[in-house]
Amino acid sequence: MTNLLQSLSINAAFGVGAGPGGSPSPPPPPSGGSAHGSAGVATQGNNDRKMTSVKQLVLELCNSDLRENALLELSKKRELYQDLGPLLWNSLCTIAVLLQEIVSIYPVLSPPNLTPTQSNRVCNALALLQCVASHPDTRMVFLDAHIPLYLYPFLNTTSTSRQFEYLRLTSLGVIGALVKVDDTEIISFLLSTEIIPLCLRTMEMGSELSKTVATFIVQKILLDDLGLDYICTTAERFFAVDRVLGNMVAALAEQPSSRLLKHIIGCYLRLSENPRACEALRSCLPDMLRDATFSSCLREDQTTTRWLQTLLYNVAVNRAPPMQAGGGFEHMI
């Protein structure tokens, strides 16, 4: 289960595959019984068997007696079949079945009565939805159907038990798959929902891994001009993000995580590119980012070190014209 969550949240699970039709089938190997030709036949045969197996498992999702095993096996095979996302989306009733798995556990979210078995099962369903969210040919239809909203109740939970943490982390993986691609339309959709406060909640109370994914999502939103403008439009939004980032920096001073620190610094750096936010950061940027607190943590990470140096430069040097009276955040709070 841990390996599944690791791949879902940060690395391979954010990747994309080929189009729904897949790559053209290679031409048949030349006759003559050569070793190369035999290997080609064997490889094609193995691919055909794998595809048949995956398609059969997708069909079994619609059978309630076979569904649990099909969910498990498909979640294991999701990286072996690049076009699993389109296959799931275009298969009759499959998306409805996956959504049924999700909504079926809503009643046990509050009060928190989710069992490990229920958590594992719905996380496997979420893993398949992430395949749909990751694929370039199904990403936008996935968004147009507003399917991410079905995951928000999971991000709104506060229980710190392992089964709830797995649920939050896997849900964040689906959102992370969407923001992995730089697309303003995706950012616009997410900003029209409550994704920012939900990510901030996870950044405050989640595990290190879920905090990392949630911070990654906030960073990707900020990297889009629409996202940066949204966060910096009001003092309330800016200081909500700043407060959570500051608390995380303080916590990392005791339990360092270079991966999490990288995304935190990335968020601060992007905020510093907004004149009003940069002005506010001059007084509220944590001192631990200004001194040598994280020197050992960043020693091997040249990219994050450069980000931090640029952030400190932005905050120290006023590159923007002086603001008119009442132009900063101070008059808004």
Coordinates of C-alpha atoms in Angstrom, one line a residue:
M1 CA 0.0 0.0 0.0
T2 CA 2.8 2.4 0.9
N3 CA 4.5 1.8 -2.5
L4 CA 1.2 2.5 -4.3
L5 CA 0.8 5.8 -2.4
Q6 CA 4.4 6.9 -3.1
S7 CA 4.0 6.4 -6.8
L8 CA 0.6 8.0 -6.9
S9 CA 1.6 11.2 -5.1
I10 CA 4.8 12.5 -6.5
N11 CA 6.7 10.6 -9.2
A12 CA 5.5 8.2 -11.9
A13 CA 1.8 8.7 -11.2
F14 CA 2.0 12.3 -12.5
G15 CA 3.2 11.1 -15.9
V16 CA 1.2 10.9 -19.1
G17 CA 0.9 8.2 -21.6
A18 CA 0.1 7.8 -25.3
G19 CA -3.1 8.7 -27.1
P20 CA -6.3 6.5 -26.7
G21 CA -5.5 4.6 -29.8
G22 CA -2.0 3.7 -28.6
S23 CA 1.0 3.4 -30.8
P24 CA 0.5 1.7 -34.2
S25 CA 1.1 -2.0 -34.1
P26 CA 4.6 -2.9 -35.5
P27 CA 4.7 -4.7 -38.8
P28 CA 5.0 -8.5 -38.6
P29 CA 8.6 -9.7 -38.2
P30 CA 10.3 -11.0 -41.4
S31 CA 9.9 -14.7 -42.0
G32 CA 12.9 -16.9 -41.9
G33 CA 12.9 -17.9 -38.2
S34 CA 15.7 -15.5 -37.1
A35 CA 16.2 -14.9 -33.4
H36 CA 15.3 -11.3 -33.8
G37 CA 12.1 -12.2 -35.6
S38 CA 11.2 -14.7 -32.9
A39 CA 11.8 -12.2 -30.2
G40 CA 9.5 -9.7 -31.9
V41 CA 6.7 -12.3 -32.1
A42 CA 7.2 -13.2 -28.5
T43 CA 7.1 -9.5 -27.4
Q44 CA 4.0 -8.8 -29.5
G45 CA 2.3 -11.9 -28.0
N46 CA 3.1 -10.8 -24.5
N47 CA 1.7 -7.3 -25.2
D48 CA -1.5 -8.7 -26.6
R49 CA -1.9 -11.0 -23.6
K50 CA -1.3 -8.0 -21.2
M51 CA -3.9 -5.9 -23.1
T52 CA -6.4 -8.7 -23.0
S53 CA -5.9 -9.2 -19.3
V54 CA -6.4 -5.4 -18.6
K55 CA -9.5 -5.3 -20.7
Q56 CA -10.9 -8.3 -18.9
L57 CA -10.3 -6.7 -15.5
V58 CA -12.0 -3.5 -16.7
L59 CA -15.0 -5.6 -17.6
E60 CA -15.0 -7.2 -14.2
L61 CA -15.3 -3.8 -12.5
C62 CA -19.0 -3.9 -13.4
N63 CA -19.5 -7.2 -11.6
S64 CA -19.9 -6.5 -7.9
D65 CA -18.5 -9.9 -7.0
L66 CA -15.3 -9.5 -9.0
R67 CA -14.9 -5.7 -8.5
E68 CA -12.6 -5.7 -5.4
N69 CA -10.0 -7.9 -7.0
A70 CA -10.3 -6.1 -10.3
L71 CA -9.6 -2.7 -8.6
L72 CA -6.6 -4.2 -6.9
E73 CA -5.1 -5.8 -10.0
L74 CA -5.8 -2.8 -12.2
S75 CA -4.1 -0.5 -9.7
K76 CA -1.0 -2.7 -9.9
K77 CA -1.0 -2.7 -13.7
R78 CA -1.7 1.0 -14.2
E79 CA 1.9 1.8 -15.1
L80 CA 2.2 -1.2 -17.5
Y81 CA -0.6 -0.1 -19.8
Q82 CA -0.2 3.5 -21.0
D83 CA -3.7 3.9 -22.3
L84 CA -5.5 2.6 -19.2
G85 CA -7.0 6.1 -18.7
P86 CA -8.9 6.3 -22.0
L87 CA -9.9 2.6 -21.7
L88 CA -11.5 3.3 -18.3
W89 CA -13.2 6.5 -19.6
N90 CA -14.6 4.9 -22.7
S91 CA -15.7 1.6 -21.2
L92 CA -19.4 1.4 -20.5
C93 CA -20.3 2.2 -16.9
T94 CA -16.7 2.1 -15.6
I95 CA -16.5 5.7 -14.4
A96 CA -19.9 5.4 -12.8
V97 CA -18.6 2.3 -11.0
L98 CA -15.5 4.1 -9.7
L99 CA -17.6 7.1 -8.5
Q100 CA -19.9 4.6 -6.8
E101 CA -17.0 3.2 -4.9
I102 CA -16.1 6.8 -3.8
V103 CA -19.5 7.9 -2.7
S104 CA -20.2 4.7 -0.9
I105 CA -17.8 5.6 1.9
Y106 CA -19.0 9.1 2.5
P107 CA -21.2 8.0 5.4
V108 CA -18.1 6.7 7.4
L109 CA -16.2 9.9 7.0
S110 CA -18.0 11.7 9.8
P111 CA -17.9 10.4 12.5
P112 CA -14.7 8.8 11.3
N113 CA -15.4 5.0 11.0
L114 CA -13.4 4.2 7.9
T115 CA -11.8 0.8 8.1
P116 CA -8.4 -0.1 6.6
T117 CA -10.2 -2.5 4.1
Q118 CA -12.5 0.3 2.9
S119 CA -9.6 2.7 2.7
N120 CA -7.6 0.3 0.5
R121 CA -10.5 -0.4 -1.8
V122 CA -11.4 3.2 -2.4
C123 CA -7.7 4.2 -2.8
N124 CA -7.5 1.6 -5.6
A125 CA -10.5 3.3 -7.3
L126 CA -8.8 6.7 -6.9
A127 CA -5.6 5.3 -8.4
L128 CA -7.6 4.4 -11.6
L129 CA -9.2 7.8 -11.7
Q130 CA -5.7 9.3 -11.5
C131 CA -4.9 7.4 -14.7
V132 CA -7.8 9.2 -16.4
A133 CA -6.6 12.6 -14.9
S134 CA -3.0 12.0 -16.1
H135 CA -3.8 11.1 -19.7
P136 CA -3.7 14.0 -22.2
D137 CA -6.8 12.6 -24.1
T138 CA -9.0 12.3 -21.0
R139 CA -7.7 15.0 -18.7
M140 CA -10.1 17.7 -19.9
V141 CA -13.2 15.6 -20.1
F142 CA -12.4 14.4 -16.6
L143 CA -12.3 18.0 -15.6
D144 CA -15.4 19.0 -17.5
A145 CA -17.3 16.3 -15.7
H146 CA -16.2 17.9 -12.4
I147 CA -15.0 14.6 -11.0
P148 CA -12.4 16.2 -8.7
L149 CA -15.3 17.5 -6.6
Y150 CA -16.1 13.9 -5.6
L151 CA -12.7 13.8 -3.9
Y152 CA -13.0 17.0 -1.8
P153 CA -14.9 15.3 1.1
F154 CA -11.8 13.1 1.6
L155 CA -9.5 16.2 1.7
N156 CA -11.9 17.8 4.3
T157 CA -11.3 15.0 6.9
T158 CA -9.3 15.7 10.0
S159 CA -8.6 12.2 11.3
T160 CA -4.9 11.4 11.5
S161 CA -5.4 7.6 11.4
R162 CA -3.5 5.7 8.7
Q163 CA -6.6 4.8 6.6
F164 CA -7.7 8.5 6.4
E165 CA -4.1 9.6 5.6
Y166 CA -4.0 7.1 2.7
L167 CA -7.3 8.5 1.5
R168 CA -6.1 12.1 1.6
L169 CA -2.8 11.3 0.0
T170 CA -4.3 9.3 -2.9
S171 CA -6.9 12.0 -3.5
L172 CA -4.2 14.7 -3.6
G173 CA -2.4 12.5 -6.2
V174 CA -5.4 12.9 -8.5
I175 CA -5.3 16.7 -8.2
G176 CA -1.5 16.6 -8.5
A177 CA -1.9 14.7 -11.8
L178 CA -4.1 17.6 -13.1
V179 CA -1.7 20.4 -12.1
K180 CA 1.4 18.6 -13.3
V181 CA 0.6 20.0 -16.8
D182 CA 0.7 23.8 -17.1
D183 CA -2.8 24.6 -18.2
T184 CA -4.6 27.8 -17.1
E185 CA -8.0 26.2 -17.8
I186 CA -7.2 23.6 -15.1
I187 CA -6.0 26.2 -12.7
S188 CA -9.1 28.3 -13.3
F189 CA -11.4 25.3 -12.6
L190 CA -9.5 24.5 -9.3
L191 CA -9.6 28.1 -8.2
S192 CA -13.4 28.1 -8.6
T193 CA -13.6 25.3 -6.0
E194 CA -12.2 25.1 -2.5
I195 CA -8.9 23.5 -3.4
I196 CA -6.7 26.1 -1.8
P197 CA -8.2 25.9 1.8
L198 CA -8.3 22.1 1.5
C199 CA -4.6 22.0 0.5
L200 CA -3.8 24.4 3.4
R201 CA -5.6 22.1 5.8
T202 CA -3.5 19.1 4.7
M203 CA -0.3 21.2 4.8
E204 CA -1.1 21.9 8.5
M205 CA -2.1 18.4 9.7
G206 CA -1.1 15.8 7.2
S207 CA 1.9 13.4 7.1
E208 CA 5.1 14.6 5.5
L209 CA 4.2 13.0 2.2
S210 CA 0.7 14.4 2.0
K211 CA 2.0 17.8 3.1
T212 CA 4.6 17.6 0.2
V213 CA 1.9 16.8 -2.4
A214 CA -0.5 19.5 -1.1
T215 CA 2.3 22.1 -1.1
F216 CA 3.3 21.0 -4.6
I217 CA -0.3 21.6 -5.8
V218 CA -0.3 25.1 -4.2
Q219 CA 3.1 25.8 -5.8
K220 CA 1.8 24.8 -9.3
I221 CA -1.3 27.0 -8.8
L222 CA 0.9 29.9 -7.9
L223 CA 3.1 29.4 -10.9
D224 CA 0.2 30.2 -13.1
D225 CA -0.4 34.0 -13.3
L226 CA -4.1 33.4 -12.6
G227 CA -3.3 31.5 -9.4
L228 CA -0.8 34.1 -8.2
D229 CA -3.3 36.9 -8.8
Y230 CA -6.0 35.0 -7.0
I231 CA -3.9 34.4 -3.9
C232 CA -2.6 38.0 -3.8
T233 CA -5.9 39.7 -4.6
T234 CA -6.9 40.0 -0.9
A235 CA -4.8 40.2 2.3
E236 CA -6.9 37.4 3.8
R237 CA -5.9 34.9 1.1
F238 CA -2.2 35.9 1.2
F239 CA -1.9 35.8 4.9
A240 CA -3.7 32.4 5.1
V241 CA -1.1 30.9 2.8
D242 CA 1.8 32.8 4.5
R243 CA 0.7 31.6 7.9
V244 CA 0.6 27.9 6.9
L245 CA 4.0 28.2 5.1
G246 CA 5.5 29.9 8.1
N247 CA 4.3 27.2 10.5
M248 CA 5.7 24.5 8.2
V249 CA 9.1 26.2 8.1
A250 CA 9.2 26.2 11.9
A251 CA 8.3 22.5 12.0
L252 CA 11.0 21.7 9.5
A253 CA 13.6 23.3 11.7
E254 CA 13.0 20.4 14.1
Q255 CA 12.3 17.6 11.5
P256 CA 14.0 18.6 8.2
S257 CA 12.6 17.4 4.8
S258 CA 14.5 18.7 1.8
R259 CA 11.7 17.6 -0.5
L260 CA 9.0 19.5 1.4
L261 CA 11.3 22.5 2.0
K262 CA 11.9 22.8 -1.8
H263 CA 8.1 23.2 -2.5
I264 CA 7.8 25.7 0.4
I265 CA 10.6 27.8 -0.9
G266 CA 9.1 27.5 -4.4
C267 CA 5.8 29.0 -3.1
Y268 CA 7.6 31.8 -1.3
L269 CA 9.6 32.6 -4.4
R270 CA 6.6 32.8 -6.6
L271 CA 4.8 35.0 -4.0
S272 CA 7.8 37.4 -4.0
E273 CA 7.2 38.1 -7.7
N274 CA 4.0 39.9 -6.8
P275 CA 4.8 43.5 -5.6
R276 CA 2.3 43.6 -2.8
A277 CA 3.1 40.1 -1.6
C278 CA 6.9 40.9 -1.8
E279 CA 6.4 44.0 0.3
A280 CA 4.6 41.9 2.9
L281 CA 7.2 39.2 2.9
R282 CA 9.9 41.7 3.9
S283 CA 8.4 41.6 7.4
C284 CA 6.8 38.1 7.6
L285 CA 9.3 35.8 5.8
P286 CA 10.5 33.4 8.5
D287 CA 14.0 34.3 9.9
M288 CA 15.0 30.6 9.5
L289 CA 15.0 31.1 5.8
R290 CA 17.2 34.1 6.1
D291 CA 19.9 32.5 8.3
A292 CA 21.8 29.2 8.1
T293 CA 19.1 27.0 9.7
F294 CA 18.6 24.9 6.5
S295 CA 22.1 25.0 5.2
S296 CA 22.8 21.4 5.8
C297 CA 19.4 20.4 4.4
L298 CA 20.0 22.2 1.2
R299 CA 23.7 21.4 0.8
E300 CA 23.1 18.9 -2.0
D301 CA 20.2 20.7 -3.7
Q302 CA 21.6 23.4 -5.9
T303 CA 18.2 24.2 -7.5
T304 CA 16.4 24.9 -4.2
T305 CA 19.5 26.9 -3.0
R306 CA 19.3 29.1 -6.0
W307 CA 15.5 29.6 -5.4
L308 CA 16.2 30.6 -1.8
Q309 CA 18.9 33.1 -2.9
T310 CA 16.6 34.6 -5.5
L311 CA 13.8 34.8 -2.9
L312 CA 16.0 36.6 -0.4
Y313 CA 17.2 39.0 -3.1
N314 CA 13.6 39.8 -4.2
V315 CA 12.6 40.5 -0.6
A316 CA 15.7 42.6 0.2
V317 CA 15.6 44.7 -3.0
N318 CA 12.6 46.7 -4.0
R319 CA 12.6 46.2 -7.7
A320 CA 9.0 47.6 -8.1
P321 CA 8.2 51.3 -8.1
P322 CA 7.2 52.6 -4.6
M323 CA 3.6 51.8 -3.8
Q324 CA 1.1 54.5 -3.4
A325 CA -0.4 55.0 0.0
G326 CA -2.9 52.3 0.8
G327 CA -1.5 50.1 -2.0
G328 CA -0.2 47.3 0.1
F329 CA -1.8 44.6 2.2
E330 CA -1.6 46.6 5.4
H331 CA -4.6 48.8 4.6
M332 CA -6.7 45.7 3.8
I333 CA -6.4 43.9 7.2

